[in-house]
Each structure stands twice: as structure tokens, then as C-alpha cells.
């Protein structure tokens, strides 16, 4: 990977809306070289998607979807390892993120649903019945303070004063 490509990745992680002109200025490269480098990163599946961090509570009058972190312990298969069971899990529409992790559990999945019951039904009807799933532990996200390196604005307010007797 070239120095320019590494610089572009760093800059785009911070702000994917930077223009080609701005990226060229920030990397001391020509706009043509920046365009070529980004096209190559996209073609090579290094850049998979451009996205934004959204405060869902400010978008809609209705209650935003809820997310949960689910730890999953599985029984691996001899030749397939974790991949076959992982594919069975991550193909569900409720699964937002899926990671192989170290520790007591094998997978950490982030699941999104319309309400608690939606996630409970996903776990009980889709996840737990899978042949190689041994156990699950579900944690509901109650409040977001920071996501993808972005601190949510409302949490920047001054701390409450301590109450003293």
C-alpha cells in the first residue's frame, strides 16, 4: 500500500465527505492521483462503504430502533471452523455487525430491532435454535455516549453538581 493510500484512508476515516480537492491539498498530491488512489482502494475492496454517524434520537419522532450486543458460544465444525456457523448468523437482517472474538465467547454480534421483543424473538427463534450455537448472552444498549469515535453532543454538557449534606 502506498503512502498516499494510507494517508487517504486515515483522512476518509475522519471525514468521508472531504472533496478530492481537499484530499489533494491535505496529502500534497494531485487531484488526478487522489482520484486514482481512491478508485484503486474501492476496486480492491479496501474502502467498502462511505457512511455517517447519525444520532437516531434526533431523526425521528418515533422511538429509534434498539440495539443489543449478543455474545455467542458455538461448537465449531472440524473442517469449517467458525465460518459456516458465522455465515448462518450474519445473513439475518437483524445482524448489524458480527465479530469473532477471544475470551469466553466465540462471537460478538450487534443486533438491531424495533423493540425488546423483536430482539428476544430473534434470539429465541433464529439464533438459539442453530445447531452449533451452545449459548448466548444478550446485553441491551441503553444509551450511547460515543460511537465510531464520535461523542454525542448532549453528553458534552456540564456535569451535574454533587449534592453535599
PDB file of N, CA and C in Angstrom, residues 26-130:
ATOM      1  N   UNK A  26      -4.456  18.207   1.310  1.00  0.00           N
ATOM      2  CA  UNK A  26      -4.014  17.659   2.594  1.00  0.00           C
ATOM      3  C   UNK A  26      -2.910  16.619   2.436  1.00  0.00           C
ATOM      4  N   UNK A  27      -2.816  16.001   1.268  1.00  0.00           N
ATOM      5  CA  UNK A  27      -1.799  14.970   1.048  1.00  0.00           C
ATOM      6  C   UNK A  27      -0.665  15.440   0.135  1.00  0.00           C
ATOM      7  N   UNK A  28      -0.743  16.690  -0.310  1.00  0.00           N
ATOM      8  CA  UNK A  28       0.249  17.231  -1.254  1.00  0.00           C
ATOM      9  C   UNK A  28       0.352  16.377  -2.520  1.00  0.00           C
ATOM     10  N   UNK A  29      -0.786  15.887  -2.983  1.00  0.00           N
ATOM     11  CA  UNK A  29      -0.842  15.088  -4.207  1.00  0.00           C
ATOM     12  C   UNK A  29      -1.740  15.805  -5.204  1.00  0.00           C
ATOM     13  N   UNK A  30      -1.674  15.381  -6.436  1.00  0.00           N
ATOM     14  CA  UNK A  30      -2.558  15.975  -7.451  1.00  0.00           C
ATOM     15  C   UNK A  30      -3.955  15.367  -7.304  1.00  0.00           C
ATOM     16  N   UNK A  31      -4.948  16.108  -7.781  1.00  0.00           N
ATOM     17  CA  UNK A  31      -6.318  15.606  -7.737  1.00  0.00           C
ATOM     18  C   UNK A  31      -6.444  14.310  -8.542  1.00  0.00           C
ATOM     19  N   UNK A  32      -5.727  14.244  -9.666  1.00  0.00           N
ATOM     20  CA  UNK A  32      -5.765  13.049 -10.504  1.00  0.00           C
ATOM     21  C   UNK A  32      -5.208  11.838  -9.750  1.00  0.00           C
ATOM     22  N   UNK A  33      -4.101  12.034  -9.022  1.00  0.00           N
ATOM     23  CA  UNK A  33      -3.506  10.933  -8.249  1.00  0.00           C
ATOM     24  C   UNK A  33      -4.433  10.496  -7.115  1.00  0.00           C
ATOM     25  N   UNK A  34      -5.102  11.454  -6.480  1.00  0.00           N
ATOM     26  CA  UNK A  34      -6.050  11.129  -5.402  1.00  0.00           C
ATOM     27  C   UNK A  34      -7.220  10.331  -5.963  1.00  0.00           C
ATOM     28  N   UNK A  35      -7.764  10.774  -7.098  1.00  0.00           N
ATOM     29  CA  UNK A  35      -8.876  10.045  -7.720  1.00  0.00           C
ATOM     30  C   UNK A  35      -8.473   8.610  -8.074  1.00  0.00           C
ATOM     31  N   UNK A  36      -7.282   8.441  -8.637  1.00  0.00           N
ATOM     32  CA  UNK A  36      -6.791   7.107  -8.993  1.00  0.00           C
ATOM     33  C   UNK A  36      -6.611   6.241  -7.751  1.00  0.00           C
ATOM     34  N   UNK A  37      -6.036   6.819  -6.706  1.00  0.00           N
ATOM     35  CA  UNK A  37      -5.787   6.057  -5.480  1.00  0.00           C
ATOM     36  C   UNK A  37      -7.100   5.616  -4.830  1.00  0.00           C
ATOM     37  N   UNK A  38      -8.079   6.517  -4.788  1.00  0.00           N
ATOM     38  CA  UNK A  38      -9.387   6.162  -4.199  1.00  0.00           C
ATOM     39  C   UNK A  38     -10.075   5.102  -5.056  1.00  0.00           C
ATOM     40  N   UNK A  39     -10.011   5.238  -6.370  1.00  0.00           N
ATOM     41  CA  UNK A  39     -10.624   4.243  -7.259  1.00  0.00           C
ATOM     42  C   UNK A  39      -9.982   2.869  -7.035  1.00  0.00           C
ATOM     43  N   UNK A  40      -8.675   2.843  -6.841  1.00  0.00           N
ATOM     44  CA  UNK A  40      -7.978   1.579  -6.586  1.00  0.00           C
ATOM     45  C   UNK A  40      -8.394   0.988  -5.237  1.00  0.00           C
ATOM     46  N   UNK A  41      -8.485   1.828  -4.209  1.00  0.00           N
ATOM     47  CA  UNK A  41      -8.896   1.353  -2.886  1.00  0.00           C
ATOM     48  C   UNK A  41     -10.321   0.793  -2.921  1.00  0.00           C
ATOM     49  N   UNK A  42     -11.185   1.408  -3.708  1.00  0.00           N
ATOM     50  CA  UNK A  42     -12.560   0.908  -3.846  1.00  0.00           C
ATOM     51  C   UNK A  42     -12.567  -0.411  -4.629  1.00  0.00           C
ATOM     52  N   UNK A  43     -11.819  -0.456  -5.727  1.00  0.00           N
ATOM     53  CA  UNK A  43     -11.757  -1.662  -6.557  1.00  0.00           C
ATOM     54  C   UNK A  43     -11.193  -2.848  -5.784  1.00  0.00           C
ATOM     55  N   UNK A  44     -10.198  -2.600  -4.935  1.00  0.00           N
ATOM     56  CA  UNK A  44      -9.546  -3.654  -4.144  1.00  0.00           C
ATOM     57  C   UNK A  44     -10.313  -3.998  -2.870  1.00  0.00           C
ATOM     58  N   UNK A  45     -11.500  -3.401  -2.700  1.00  0.00           N
ATOM     59  CA  UNK A  45     -12.334  -3.624  -1.508  1.00  0.00           C
ATOM     60  C   UNK A  45     -11.636  -3.255  -0.203  1.00  0.00           C
ATOM     61  N   UNK A  46     -10.778  -2.264  -0.274  1.00  0.00           N
ATOM     62  CA  UNK A  46     -10.212  -1.689   0.948  1.00  0.00           C
ATOM     63  C   UNK A  46     -11.237  -0.713   1.509  1.00  0.00           C
ATOM     64  N   UNK A  47     -11.745   0.165   0.665  1.00  0.00           N
ATOM     65  CA  UNK A  47     -12.870   1.025   1.035  1.00  0.00           C
ATOM     66  C   UNK A  47     -14.131   0.261   0.641  1.00  0.00           C
ATOM     67  N   UNK A  48     -14.905  -0.125   1.641  1.00  0.00           N
ATOM     68  CA  UNK A  48     -16.108  -0.921   1.397  1.00  0.00           C
ATOM     69  C   UNK A  48     -17.365  -0.072   1.313  1.00  0.00           C
ATOM     70  N   UNK A  49     -17.355   1.056   2.049  1.00  0.00           N
ATOM     71  CA  UNK A  49     -18.567   1.884   2.111  1.00  0.00           C
ATOM     72  C   UNK A  49     -18.200   3.229   2.730  1.00  0.00           C
ATOM     73  N   UNK A  50     -18.928   4.249   2.334  1.00  0.00           N
ATOM     74  CA  UNK A  50     -18.835   5.551   2.977  1.00  0.00           C
ATOM     75  C   UNK A  50     -20.081   5.684   3.840  1.00  0.00           C
ATOM     76  N   UNK A  51     -19.927   6.171   5.055  1.00  0.00           N
ATOM     77  CA  UNK A  51     -21.072   6.199   5.956  1.00  0.00           C
ATOM     78  C   UNK A  51     -21.018   7.421   6.866  1.00  0.00           C
ATOM     79  N   UNK A  52     -22.087   7.613   7.614  1.00  0.00           N
ATOM     80  CA  UNK A  52     -22.171   8.725   8.561  1.00  0.00           C
ATOM     81  C   UNK A  52     -22.630   8.187   9.910  1.00  0.00           C
ATOM     82  N   UNK A  53     -22.208   8.845  10.985  1.00  0.00           N
ATOM     83  CA  UNK A  53     -22.692   8.516  12.319  1.00  0.00           C
ATOM     84  C   UNK A  53     -23.886   9.420  12.583  1.00  0.00           C
ATOM     85  N   UNK A  54     -25.042   8.823  12.829  1.00  0.00           N
ATOM     86  CA  UNK A  54     -26.301   9.558  12.963  1.00  0.00           C
ATOM     87  C   UNK A  54     -26.836   9.409  14.377  1.00  0.00           C
ATOM     88  N   UNK A  55     -27.285  10.497  14.966  1.00  0.00           N
ATOM     89  CA  UNK A  55     -27.964  10.438  16.257  1.00  0.00           C
ATOM     90  C   UNK A  55     -29.429  10.125  15.962  1.00  0.00           C
ATOM     91  N   UNK A  56     -29.775   8.843  16.022  1.00  0.00           N
ATOM     92  CA  UNK A  56     -31.114   8.384  15.647  1.00  0.00           C
ATOM     93  C   UNK A  56     -32.226   9.050  16.446  1.00  0.00           C
ATOM     94  N   UNK A  57     -31.957   9.434  17.670  1.00  0.00           N
ATOM     95  CA  UNK A  57     -32.985  10.057  18.505  1.00  0.00           C
ATOM     96  C   UNK A  57     -33.408  11.418  17.960  1.00  0.00           C
ATOM     97  N   UNK A  58     -32.553  12.060  17.189  1.00  0.00           N
ATOM     98  CA  UNK A  58     -32.872  13.370  16.634  1.00  0.00           C
ATOM     99  C   UNK A  58     -33.506  13.290  15.247  1.00  0.00           C
ATOM    100  N   UNK A  59     -33.542  12.105  14.663  1.00  0.00           N
ATOM    101  CA  UNK A  59     -34.028  11.936  13.303  1.00  0.00           C
ATOM    102  C   UNK A  59     -35.535  11.757  13.246  1.00  0.00           C
ATOM    103  N   UNK A  60     -36.084  11.030  14.164  1.00  0.00           N
ATOM    104  CA  UNK A  60     -37.482  10.624  14.055  1.00  0.00           C
ATOM    105  C   UNK A  60     -38.265  10.965  15.314  1.00  0.00           C
ATOM    106  N   UNK A  61     -39.531  11.218  15.129  1.00  0.00           N
ATOM    107  CA  UNK A  61     -40.418  11.456  16.268  1.00  0.00           C
ATOM    108  C   UNK A  61     -40.734  10.145  16.980  1.00  0.00           C
ATOM    109  N   UNK A  62     -40.656   9.048  16.229  1.00  0.00           N
ATOM    110  CA  UNK A  62     -40.916   7.744  16.826  1.00  0.00           C
ATOM    111  C   UNK A  62     -39.657   7.231  17.520  1.00  0.00           C
ATOM    112  N   UNK A  63     -39.833   6.260  18.349  1.00  0.00           N
ATOM    113  CA  UNK A  63     -38.722   5.674  19.087  1.00  0.00           C
ATOM    114  C   UNK A  63     -37.750   5.018  18.105  1.00  0.00           C
ATOM    115  N   UNK A  64     -36.444   5.309  18.214  1.00  0.00           N
ATOM    116  CA  UNK A  64     -35.480   4.694  17.301  1.00  0.00           C
ATOM    117  C   UNK A  64     -35.355   3.193  17.573  1.00  0.00           C
ATOM    118  N   UNK A  65     -34.817   2.495  16.599  1.00  0.00           N
ATOM    119  CA  UNK A  65     -34.565   1.068  16.789  1.00  0.00           C
ATOM    120  C   UNK A  65     -33.598   0.889  17.951  1.00  0.00           C
ATOM    121  N   UNK A  66     -33.682  -0.258  18.582  1.00  0.00           N
ATOM    122  CA  UNK A  66     -32.759  -0.532  19.670  1.00  0.00           C
ATOM    123  C   UNK A  66     -31.728  -1.553  19.208  1.00  0.00           C
ATOM    124  N   UNK A  67     -30.586  -1.504  19.853  1.00  0.00           N
ATOM    125  CA  UNK A  67     -29.500  -2.428  19.528  1.00  0.00           C
ATOM    126  C   UNK A  67     -29.115  -3.219  20.763  1.00  0.00           C
ATOM    127  N   UNK A  68     -28.645  -4.416  20.505  1.00  0.00           N
ATOM    128  CA  UNK A  68     -28.134  -5.240  21.591  1.00  0.00           C
ATOM    129  C   UNK A  68     -26.823  -5.868  21.152  1.00  0.00           C
ATOM    130  N   UNK A  69     -26.002  -6.147  22.141  1.00  0.00           N
ATOM    131  CA  UNK A  69     -24.764  -6.885  21.925  1.00  0.00           C
ATOM    132  C   UNK A  69     -25.048  -8.304  22.391  1.00  0.00           C
ATOM    133  N   UNK A  70     -24.800  -9.267  21.540  1.00  0.00           N
ATOM    134  CA  UNK A  70     -25.063 -10.653  21.902  1.00  0.00           C
ATOM    135  C   UNK A  70     -23.764 -11.441  21.800  1.00  0.00           C
ATOM    136  N   UNK A  71     -23.383 -12.024  22.919  1.00  0.00           N
ATOM    137  CA  UNK A  71     -22.227 -12.908  22.951  1.00  0.00           C
ATOM    138  C   UNK A  71     -22.734 -14.304  22.620  1.00  0.00           C
ATOM    139  N   UNK A  72     -22.035 -14.991  21.722  1.00  0.00           N
ATOM    140  CA  UNK A  72     -22.483 -16.308  21.272  1.00  0.00           C
ATOM    141  C   UNK A  72     -21.334 -17.309  21.424  1.00  0.00           C
ATOM    142  N   UNK A  73     -21.632 -18.408  22.079  1.00  0.00           N
ATOM    143  CA  UNK A  73     -20.680 -19.511  22.193  1.00  0.00           C
ATOM    144  C   UNK A  73     -21.155 -20.592  21.232  1.00  0.00           C
ATOM    145  N   UNK A  74     -20.238 -21.108  20.401  1.00  0.00           N
ATOM    146  CA  UNK A  74     -20.611 -22.109  19.403  1.00  0.00           C
ATOM    147  C   UNK A  74     -19.726 -23.341  19.494  1.00  0.00           C
ATOM    148  N   UNK A  75     -20.220 -24.412  18.897  1.00  0.00           N
ATOM    149  CA  UNK A  75     -19.430 -25.634  18.711  1.00  0.00           C
ATOM    150  C   UNK A  75     -18.928 -25.590  17.277  1.00  0.00           C
ATOM    151  N   UNK A  76     -17.620 -25.525  17.096  1.00  0.00           N
ATOM    152  CA  UNK A  76     -17.080 -25.434  15.740  1.00  0.00           C
ATOM    153  C   UNK A  76     -17.128 -26.792  15.054  1.00  0.00           C
ATOM    154  N   UNK A  77     -17.067 -26.737  13.740  1.00  0.00           N
ATOM    155  CA  UNK A  77     -17.019 -27.962  12.942  1.00  0.00           C
ATOM    156  C   UNK A  77     -15.581 -28.218  12.536  1.00  0.00           C
ATOM    157  N   UNK A  78     -15.227 -29.486  12.386  1.00  0.00           N
ATOM    158  CA  UNK A  78     -13.827 -29.844  12.125  1.00  0.00           C
ATOM    159  C   UNK A  78     -13.237 -29.117  10.927  1.00  0.00           C
ATOM    160  N   UNK A  79     -13.833 -29.205   9.769  1.00  0.00           N
ATOM    161  CA  UNK A  79     -13.219 -28.622   8.580  1.00  0.00           C
ATOM    162  C   UNK A  79     -13.660 -27.192   8.315  1.00  0.00           C
ATOM    163  N   UNK A  80     -14.826 -26.808   8.795  1.00  0.00           N
ATOM    164  CA  UNK A  80     -15.353 -25.476   8.505  1.00  0.00           C
ATOM    165  C   UNK A  80     -14.943 -24.448   9.550  1.00  0.00           C
ATOM    166  N   UNK A  81     -14.533 -24.880  10.730  1.00  0.00           N
ATOM    167  CA  UNK A  81     -14.182 -23.945  11.795  1.00  0.00           C
ATOM    168  C   UNK A  81     -15.372 -23.068  12.141  1.00  0.00           C
ATOM    169  N   UNK A  82     -15.150 -21.764  12.211  1.00  0.00           N
ATOM    170  CA  UNK A  82     -16.203 -20.817  12.581  1.00  0.00           C
ATOM    171  C   UNK A  82     -16.990 -20.299  11.376  1.00  0.00           C
ATOM    172  N   UNK A  83     -16.455 -20.469  10.190  1.00  0.00           N
ATOM    173  CA  UNK A  83     -17.017 -19.785   9.024  1.00  0.00           C
ATOM    174  C   UNK A  83     -18.446 -20.186   8.672  1.00  0.00           C
ATOM    175  N   UNK A  84     -18.781 -21.469   8.707  1.00  0.00           N
ATOM    176  CA  UNK A  84     -20.130 -21.888   8.318  1.00  0.00           C
ATOM    177  C   UNK A  84     -21.182 -21.362   9.294  1.00  0.00           C
ATOM    178  N   UNK A  85     -20.919 -21.500  10.569  1.00  0.00           N
ATOM    179  CA  UNK A  85     -21.879 -21.013  11.567  1.00  0.00           C
ATOM    180  C   UNK A  85     -21.948 -19.487  11.540  1.00  0.00           C
ATOM    181  N   UNK A  86     -20.805 -18.832  11.293  1.00  0.00           N
ATOM    182  CA  UNK A  86     -20.806 -17.360  11.188  1.00  0.00           C
ATOM    183  C   UNK A  86     -21.718 -16.927  10.047  1.00  0.00           C
ATOM    184  N   UNK A  87     -21.616 -17.597   8.921  1.00  0.00           N
ATOM    185  CA  UNK A  87     -22.441 -17.238   7.754  1.00  0.00           C
ATOM    186  C   UNK A  87     -23.923 -17.429   8.063  1.00  0.00           C
ATOM    187  N   UNK A  88     -24.269 -18.473   8.805  1.00  0.00           N
ATOM    188  CA  UNK A  88     -25.669 -18.699   9.172  1.00  0.00           C
ATOM    189  C   UNK A  88     -26.189 -17.551  10.036  1.00  0.00           C
ATOM    190  N   UNK A  89     -25.302 -16.977  10.837  1.00  0.00           N
ATOM    191  CA  UNK A  89     -25.712 -15.899  11.741  1.00  0.00           C
ATOM    192  C   UNK A  89     -25.752 -14.551  11.020  1.00  0.00           C
ATOM    193  N   UNK A  90     -24.677 -14.185  10.334  1.00  0.00           N
ATOM    194  CA  UNK A  90     -24.613 -12.813   9.794  1.00  0.00           C
ATOM    195  C   UNK A  90     -25.548 -12.553   8.629  1.00  0.00           C
ATOM    196  N   UNK A  91     -26.145 -13.586   8.062  1.00  0.00           N
ATOM    197  CA  UNK A  91     -27.077 -13.368   6.961  1.00  0.00           C
ATOM    198  C   UNK A  91     -28.445 -12.874   7.416  1.00  0.00           C
ATOM    199  N   UNK A  92     -28.742 -12.943   8.715  1.00  0.00           N
ATOM    200  CA  UNK A  92     -30.026 -12.451   9.215  1.00  0.00           C
ATOM    201  C   UNK A  92     -30.075 -10.930   9.125  1.00  0.00           C
ATOM    202  N   UNK A  93     -31.225 -10.401   8.749  1.00  0.00           N
ATOM    203  CA  UNK A  93     -31.368  -8.952   8.559  1.00  0.00           C
ATOM    204  C   UNK A  93     -31.185  -8.176   9.855  1.00  0.00           C
ATOM    205  N   UNK A  94     -31.449  -8.784  11.000  1.00  0.00           N
ATOM    206  CA  UNK A  94     -31.287  -8.099  12.288  1.00  0.00           C
ATOM    207  C   UNK A  94     -29.825  -7.885  12.664  1.00  0.00           C
ATOM    208  N   UNK A  95     -28.915  -8.682  12.102  1.00  0.00           N
ATOM    209  CA  UNK A  95     -27.499  -8.618  12.475  1.00  0.00           C
ATOM    210  C   UNK A  95     -26.836  -7.450  11.759  1.00  0.00           C
ATOM    211  N   UNK A  96     -26.369  -6.487  12.556  1.00  0.00           N
ATOM    212  CA  UNK A  96     -25.715  -5.288  12.022  1.00  0.00           C
ATOM    213  C   UNK A  96     -24.209  -5.509  11.900  1.00  0.00           C
ATOM    214  N   UNK A  97     -23.598  -6.079  12.924  1.00  0.00           N
ATOM    215  CA  UNK A  97     -22.158  -6.363  12.951  1.00  0.00           C
ATOM    216  C   UNK A  97     -21.950  -7.759  13.522  1.00  0.00           C
ATOM    217  N   UNK A  98     -20.838  -8.397  13.114  1.00  0.00           N
ATOM    218  CA  UNK A  98     -20.542  -9.750  13.580  1.00  0.00           C
ATOM    219  C   UNK A  98     -19.028  -9.895  13.664  1.00  0.00           C
ATOM    220  N   UNK A  99     -18.533 -10.260  14.845  1.00  0.00           N
ATOM    221  CA  UNK A  99     -17.102 -10.364  15.081  1.00  0.00           C
ATOM    222  C   UNK A  99     -16.752 -11.712  15.696  1.00  0.00           C
ATOM    223  N   UNK A 100     -15.629 -12.291  15.309  1.00  0.00           N
ATOM    224  CA  UNK A 100     -15.032 -13.420  16.007  1.00  0.00           C
ATOM    225  C   UNK A 100     -14.168 -12.817  17.099  1.00  0.00           C
ATOM    226  N   UNK A 101     -14.341 -13.251  18.349  1.00  0.00           N
ATOM    227  CA  UNK A 101     -13.635 -12.628  19.467  1.00  0.00           C
ATOM    228  C   UNK A 101     -12.896 -13.672  20.294  1.00  0.00           C
ATOM    229  N   UNK A 102     -11.991 -13.208  21.122  1.00  0.00           N
ATOM    230  CA  UNK A 102     -11.301 -14.082  22.064  1.00  0.00           C
ATOM    231  C   UNK A 102     -12.035 -14.026  23.397  1.00  0.00           C
ATOM    232  N   UNK A 103     -11.762 -14.973  24.265  1.00  0.00           N
ATOM    233  CA  UNK A 103     -12.383 -14.963  25.584  1.00  0.00           C
ATOM    234  C   UNK A 103     -13.379 -16.090  25.755  1.00  0.00           C
ATOM    235  N   UNK A 104     -14.340 -15.893  26.619  1.00  0.00           N
ATOM    236  CA  UNK A 104     -15.314 -16.935  26.959  1.00  0.00           C
ATOM    237  C   UNK A 104     -16.300 -17.231  25.839  1.00  0.00           C
ATOM    238  N   UNK A 105     -16.517 -16.277  24.961  1.00  0.00           N
ATOM    239  CA  UNK A 105     -17.461 -16.449  23.861  1.00  0.00           C
ATOM    240  C   UNK A 105     -16.696 -16.429  22.549  1.00  0.00           C
ATOM    241  N   UNK A 106     -17.329 -16.942  21.510  1.00  0.00           N
ATOM    242  CA  UNK A 106     -16.695 -17.014  20.194  1.00  0.00           C
ATOM    243  C   UNK A 106     -17.045 -15.834  19.306  1.00  0.00           C
ATOM    244  N   UNK A 107     -18.310 -15.410  19.353  1.00  0.00           N
ATOM    245  CA  UNK A 107     -18.775 -14.319  18.513  1.00  0.00           C
ATOM    246  C   UNK A 107     -19.366 -13.212  19.362  1.00  0.00           C
ATOM    247  N   UNK A 108     -19.232 -12.000  18.867  1.00  0.00           N
ATOM    248  CA  UNK A 108     -19.986 -10.855  19.374  1.00  0.00           C
ATOM    249  C   UNK A 108     -20.766 -10.347  18.184  1.00  0.00           C
ATOM    250  N   UNK A 109     -22.092 -10.328  18.326  1.00  0.00           N
ATOM    251  CA  UNK A 109     -22.905  -9.789  17.240  1.00  0.00           C
ATOM    252  C   UNK A 109     -23.693  -8.598  17.769  1.00  0.00           C
ATOM    253  N   UNK A 110     -23.884  -7.635  16.903  1.00  0.00           N
ATOM    254  CA  UNK A 110     -24.698  -6.475  17.230  1.00  0.00           C
ATOM    255  C   UNK A 110     -25.976  -6.627  16.420  1.00  0.00           C
ATOM    256  N   UNK A 111     -27.087  -6.637  17.141  1.00  0.00           N
ATOM    257  CA  UNK A 111     -28.386  -6.898  16.541  1.00  0.00           C
ATOM    258  C   UNK A 111     -29.266  -5.676  16.728  1.00  0.00           C
ATOM    259  N   UNK A 112     -30.041  -5.352  15.700  1.00  0.00           N
ATOM    260  CA  UNK A 112     -30.947  -4.214  15.756  1.00  0.00           C
ATOM    261  C   UNK A 112     -32.376  -4.713  15.614  1.00  0.00           C
ATOM    262  N   UNK A 113     -33.276  -4.114  16.389  1.00  0.00           N
ATOM    263  CA  UNK A 113     -34.683  -4.477  16.326  1.00  0.00           C
ATOM    264  C   UNK A 113     -35.569  -3.294  16.614  1.00  0.00           C
ATOM    265  N   UNK A 114     -36.855  -3.463  16.364  1.00  0.00           N
ATOM    266  CA  UNK A 114     -37.800  -2.375  16.595  1.00  0.00           C
ATOM    267  C   UNK A 114     -38.087  -2.184  18.076  1.00  0.00           C
ATOM    268  N   UNK A 115     -37.977  -3.259  18.841  1.00  0.00           N
ATOM    269  CA  UNK A 115     -38.217  -3.185  20.285  1.00  0.00           C
ATOM    270  C   UNK A 115     -37.563  -4.391  20.957  1.00  0.00           C
ATOM    271  N   UNK A 116     -37.689  -4.485  22.286  1.00  0.00           N
ATOM    272  CA  UNK A 116     -37.078  -5.588  23.028  1.00  0.00           C
ATOM    273  C   UNK A 116     -37.591  -6.936  22.542  1.00  0.00           C
ATOM    274  N   UNK A 117     -38.880  -7.014  22.269  1.00  0.00           N
ATOM    275  CA  UNK A 117     -39.474  -8.273  21.829  1.00  0.00           C
ATOM    276  C   UNK A 117     -38.917  -8.715  20.491  1.00  0.00           C
ATOM    277  N   UNK A 118     -38.667  -7.788  19.594  1.00  0.00           N
ATOM    278  CA  UNK A 118     -38.103  -8.113  18.286  1.00  0.00           C
ATOM    279  C   UNK A 118     -36.748  -8.799  18.457  1.00  0.00           C
ATOM    280  N   UNK A 119     -35.917  -8.261  19.341  1.00  0.00           N
ATOM    281  CA  UNK A 119     -34.603  -8.860  19.580  1.00  0.00           C
ATOM    282  C   UNK A 119     -34.752 -10.191  20.309  1.00  0.00           C
ATOM    283  N   UNK A 120     -35.651 -10.260  21.290  1.00  0.00           N
ATOM    284  CA  UNK A 120     -35.880 -11.512  22.008  1.00  0.00           C
ATOM    285  C   UNK A 120     -36.335 -12.619  21.049  1.00  0.00           C
ATOM    286  N   UNK A 121     -37.211 -12.283  20.114  1.00  0.00           N
ATOM    287  CA  UNK A 121     -37.677 -13.267  19.141  1.00  0.00           C
ATOM    288  C   UNK A 121     -36.553 -13.691  18.202  1.00  0.00           C
ATOM    289  N   UNK A 122     -35.690 -12.751  17.839  1.00  0.00           N
ATOM    290  CA  UNK A 122     -34.535 -13.107  17.011  1.00  0.00           C
ATOM    291  C   UNK A 122     -33.671 -14.134  17.739  1.00  0.00           C
ATOM    292  N   UNK A 123     -33.364 -13.859  19.016  1.00  0.00           N
ATOM    293  CA  UNK A 123     -32.507 -14.772  19.781  1.00  0.00           C
ATOM    294  C   UNK A 123     -33.185 -16.132  19.942  1.00  0.00           C
ATOM    295  N   UNK A 124     -34.446 -16.134  20.351  1.00  0.00           N
ATOM    296  CA  UNK A 124     -35.107 -17.403  20.653  1.00  0.00           C
ATOM    297  C   UNK A 124     -35.529 -18.196  19.412  1.00  0.00           C
ATOM    298  N   UNK A 125     -35.878 -17.516  18.330  1.00  0.00           N
ATOM    299  CA  UNK A 125     -36.382 -18.223  17.146  1.00  0.00           C
ATOM    300  C   UNK A 125     -35.364 -18.416  16.025  1.00  0.00           C
ATOM    301  N   UNK A 126     -34.351 -17.555  15.968  1.00  0.00           N
ATOM    302  CA  UNK A 126     -33.393 -17.625  14.860  1.00  0.00           C
ATOM    303  C   UNK A 126     -31.992 -18.033  15.310  1.00  0.00           C
ATOM    304  N   UNK A 127     -31.525 -17.462  16.410  1.00  0.00           N
ATOM    305  CA  UNK A 127     -30.145 -17.679  16.827  1.00  0.00           C
ATOM    306  C   UNK A 127     -29.983 -18.946  17.674  1.00  0.00           C
ATOM    307  N   UNK A 128     -30.692 -19.035  18.774  1.00  0.00           N
ATOM    308  CA  UNK A 128     -30.540 -20.167  19.693  1.00  0.00           C
ATOM    309  C   UNK A 128     -30.809 -21.522  19.038  1.00  0.00           C
ATOM    310  N   UNK A 129     -31.785 -21.637  18.122  1.00  0.00           N
ATOM    311  CA  UNK A 129     -32.044 -22.954  17.515  1.00  0.00           C
ATOM    312  C   UNK A 129     -30.964 -23.452  16.542  1.00  0.00           C
ATOM    313  N   UNK A 130     -30.039 -22.588  16.140  1.00  0.00           N
ATOM    314  CA  UNK A 130     -28.997 -23.043  15.217  1.00  0.00           C
ATOM    315  C   UNK A 130     -28.230 -24.191  15.859  1.00  0.00           C
TER     316      UNK A 130
END
